[in-house]
């Protein structure tokens, strides 16, 4: 079956620090991969996605590359801001199935 | 587009009462999902619909929970009778497609349910 394993949180960084949140997956078939973000008091929203191997998704300074050889989709940002404080979810979807989410990683960025 | 609309945003009720949560998906979306989020269990998929038909309800915790989608623009999640352990944030989401083709799910703001 499909599964997603995320780096455990919480993660606390200072503003302008480099961010990596690890995500690895197990899937049957050829999944699409996603990062969703949940800001305090809100629902999840799509941050970025990639639908095939070697694709790079990017948005708001965040990037993630679909690595089939390592079954990974790590989220990175070169310089985080206080406003990036949120919970980040890695997810995957395969044809005909619903999304499988990881456990979520809480990020706090201090000024 | 107004996005996914959920009501109420907050609900406080007493144990044993019936609770009904409502969702209006984005117009034109053919999939609708109900999730529950708690600190202990994280984000859980309860049930999802395709073209108003329930496809997978294996995440519904027990018979006290039921969900309906009478038409393409409305869905309900009902808990009867409610229990304190049902306290959580319930999210509704909708999408074109189930996820496999890179389909984006759009989440509502959630309903925070507290059962006393």
Coordinates of C-alpha atoms in Angstrom, one line a residue:
Chain A
X1 CA 0.0 0.0 0.0
X2 CA 0.9 3.7 -0.1
X3 CA 2.6 5.4 2.8
X4 CA 4.5 8.6 3.6
X5 CA 7.1 9.1 6.2
X6 CA 8.0 12.6 7.3
X7 CA 10.7 14.0 9.5
X8 CA 9.4 14.3 13.0
X9 CA 8.9 17.7 14.5
X10 CA 8.7 20.1 15.9
X11 CA 11.4 22.1 14.0
X12 CA 12.5 25.4 15.4
X13 CA 14.6 27.8 13.3
X14 CA 15.8 31.4 13.4
X15 CA 14.7 33.7 10.7
X16 CA 16.8 33.4 7.5
X17 CA 17.9 29.9 8.4
X18 CA 17.9 27.1 5.8
X19 CA 15.0 24.6 6.0
X20 CA 14.8 21.0 5.1
X21 CA 11.9 18.8 5.9
X22 CA 12.5 15.2 4.8
X23 CA 9.8 13.1 3.2
X24 CA 10.1 9.5 1.9
X25 CA 7.3 7.4 0.4
X26 CA 6.2 3.9 -0.5
X27 CA 3.8 3.5 -3.4
X28 CA 2.5 1.2 -5.9
X29 CA 2.5 2.6 -9.4
X30 CA 3.7 6.1 -10.3
X31 CA 2.6 8.6 -7.6
X32 CA 2.1 12.3 -7.7
X33 CA 3.7 14.0 -4.7
X34 CA 2.6 17.1 -2.8
X35 CA 3.5 19.4 0.0
X36 CA 0.5 21.0 1.8
X37 CA 0.8 23.7 4.4
X38 CA -1.5 24.5 7.3
X39 CA -1.3 27.9 8.9
X40 CA -2.7 28.3 12.4
X41 CA -6.4 28.1 12.5
X42 CA -6.8 27.3 8.8
X43 CA -7.3 24.3 6.5
X44 CA -4.6 22.8 4.5
X45 CA -3.6 24.4 1.3
X46 CA -1.4 23.2 -1.6
X47 CA 2.2 24.5 -1.4
X48 CA 3.7 22.7 -4.3
X49 CA 3.5 19.4 -6.2
X50 CA 5.3 17.2 -8.7
X51 CA 3.7 14.6 -10.9
X52 CA 6.7 12.6 -12.3
X53 CA 10.2 11.7 -11.5
X54 CA 12.8 14.5 -11.5
X55 CA 10.1 17.2 -11.6
X56 CA 10.8 20.1 -9.2
X57 CA 7.8 21.8 -7.6
X58 CA 8.3 25.3 -6.3
X59 CA 6.3 28.1 -4.7
X60 CA 6.9 31.0 -2.3
X61 CA 10.6 30.2 -2.2
X62 CA 10.0 26.5 -1.3
X63 CA 11.2 23.7 -3.5
X64 CA 11.0 19.9 -3.6
X65 CA 12.3 17.5 -6.2
X66 CA 10.7 14.2 -7.0
X67 CA 13.5 11.6 -6.6
X68 CA 12.3 8.2 -7.7
X69 CA 15.7 6.5 -7.0
X70 CA 15.5 7.5 -3.3
X71 CA 11.7 7.6 -3.1
X72 CA 12.0 11.1 -1.6
X73 CA 10.4 14.5 -1.9
X74 CA 12.2 16.7 0.6
X75 CA 11.0 20.2 1.1
X76 CA 13.6 23.0 1.2
X77 CA 13.8 26.8 1.6
X78 CA 16.9 28.8 1.6
X79 CA 15.8 31.5 4.0
X80 CA 12.8 31.1 6.2
X81 CA 10.6 33.9 7.6
X82 CA 8.5 34.1 10.7
X83 CA 5.4 33.9 8.4
X84 CA 6.5 30.4 7.3
X85 CA 5.6 29.1 10.8
X86 CA 3.0 26.4 10.1
X87 CA 2.5 22.6 9.8
X88 CA 3.8 21.0 6.6
X89 CA 2.3 17.8 5.2
X90 CA 3.9 15.6 2.6
X91 CA 1.4 13.6 0.6
X92 CA 1.1 11.2 -2.4
X93 CA -1.6 10.1 -4.7
X94 CA -1.7 7.2 -7.2
X95 CA -4.1 6.7 -10.1
X96 CA -7.6 6.0 -8.9
X97 CA -6.7 6.4 -5.2
X98 CA -7.1 9.2 -2.7
X99 CA -4.2 11.1 -1.2
X100 CA -2.1 9.6 1.5
X101 CA -0.8 12.2 4.0
X102 CA 2.3 12.1 6.3
X103 CA 2.0 12.9 9.9
X104 CA 2.8 16.6 9.5
X105 CA 5.9 18.6 10.7
X106 CA 5.4 21.7 12.9
X107 CA 7.8 24.5 11.9
X108 CA 8.3 27.5 14.2
X109 CA 10.5 30.4 12.9
X110 CA 11.7 32.8 15.5
X111 CA 12.6 36.4 14.7
Chain B
X1 CA -14.7 31.4 -6.3
X2 CA -15.6 31.3 -2.6
X3 CA -13.6 28.1 -2.0
X4 CA -14.9 25.2 0.1
X5 CA -17.4 26.5 2.7
X6 CA -18.0 24.8 6.0
X7 CA -20.5 25.5 8.7
X8 CA -20.6 26.0 11.5
X9 CA -17.0 27.1 12.2
X10 CA -17.3 26.2 15.9
X11 CA -19.7 23.9 17.6
X12 CA -19.9 23.2 21.3
X13 CA -22.3 20.5 22.4
X14 CA -23.0 18.1 25.2
X15 CA -22.4 14.4 25.2
X16 CA -25.3 12.5 23.6
X17 CA -26.4 15.3 21.4
X18 CA -26.6 15.0 17.6
X19 CA -24.2 17.1 15.6
X20 CA -24.4 18.0 11.9
X21 CA -21.5 19.5 10.0
X22 CA -22.1 21.0 6.6
X23 CA -19.9 21.4 3.5
X24 CA -20.3 23.2 0.2
X25 CA -17.6 22.1 -2.2
X26 CA -16.2 24.1 -5.0
X27 CA -18.5 24.2 -8.0
X28 CA -17.6 21.6 -10.6
X29 CA -15.4 19.4 -8.4
X30 CA -16.3 15.7 -8.6
X31 CA -14.6 14.5 -5.4
X32 CA -15.5 15.4 -1.8
X33 CA -13.5 14.3 1.3
X34 CA -14.2 14.5 5.0
X35 CA -11.2 14.6 7.3
X36 CA -10.8 14.7 11.1
X37 CA -7.7 16.3 12.8
X38 CA -6.6 15.8 16.4
X39 CA -3.4 16.2 18.2
X40 CA -3.3 12.5 19.1
X41 CA -4.2 11.0 15.7
X42 CA -3.2 13.7 13.3
X43 CA -5.2 14.0 10.0
X44 CA -7.5 11.1 9.3
X45 CA -9.6 10.6 6.2
X46 CA -13.1 9.6 7.2
X47 CA -15.0 9.2 3.9
X48 CA -14.9 10.4 0.4
X49 CA -17.4 10.7 -2.4
X50 CA -17.1 10.7 -6.2
X51 CA -20.0 12.3 -8.1
X52 CA -22.1 12.2 -4.9
X53 CA -21.6 8.5 -4.3
X54 CA -19.6 7.3 -1.3
X55 CA -16.5 5.5 -2.4
X56 CA -14.6 4.6 0.7
X57 CA -16.0 5.0 4.2
X58 CA -13.5 2.7 5.9
X59 CA -12.2 5.7 8.0
X60 CA -15.5 6.3 9.6
X61 CA -14.8 5.4 13.3
X62 CA -18.1 3.8 14.1
X63 CA -21.8 3.7 13.4
X64 CA -22.4 6.9 15.3
X65 CA -20.9 8.7 12.2
X66 CA -22.7 9.0 9.0
X67 CA -22.2 11.2 5.9
X68 CA -24.4 12.1 3.0
X69 CA -24.1 14.0 -0.3
X70 CA -27.6 14.5 -1.6
X71 CA -26.3 16.7 -4.5
X72 CA -23.1 18.0 -6.0
X73 CA -23.1 21.2 -3.9
X74 CA -23.8 19.9 -0.5
X75 CA -22.6 17.3 2.0
X76 CA -23.2 16.6 5.7
X77 CA -21.4 14.7 8.3
X78 CA -23.5 13.7 11.3
X79 CA -22.5 12.3 14.7
X80 CA -25.3 10.8 16.7
X81 CA -24.9 10.5 19.7
X82 CA -21.8 12.6 20.1
X83 CA -19.0 11.7 22.7
X84 CA -16.2 13.7 24.2
X85 CA -13.7 11.7 22.1
X86 CA -15.2 13.1 19.0
X87 CA -13.8 16.6 19.8
X88 CA -11.6 17.5 16.9
X89 CA -11.4 19.8 13.9
X90 CA -13.3 18.4 10.9
X91 CA -12.3 19.4 7.4
X92 CA -14.1 19.1 4.2
X93 CA -12.1 19.1 0.9
X94 CA -13.0 18.9 -2.7
X95 CA -11.1 18.3 -6.0
X96 CA -11.3 17.3 -9.6
X97 CA -10.0 13.8 -9.5
X98 CA -8.9 11.7 -6.5
X99 CA -5.3 12.7 -6.3
X100 CA -3.4 10.3 -8.5
X101 CA -3.1 12.6 -11.5
X102 CA -1.7 15.4 -9.4
X103 CA -5.1 16.6 -8.5
X104 CA -5.1 19.4 -5.9
X105 CA -7.5 19.1 -3.0
X106 CA -9.0 22.3 -1.7
X107 CA -9.7 22.4 2.0
X108 CA -12.3 24.3 3.8
X109 CA -11.5 26.3 7.0
X110 CA -12.7 23.4 9.2
X111 CA -15.3 23.0 12.0
X112 CA -13.9 22.9 15.5
X113 CA -16.1 20.5 17.5
X114 CA -16.1 20.4 21.2
X115 CA -18.2 17.7 23.0
X116 CA -18.5 18.3 26.7

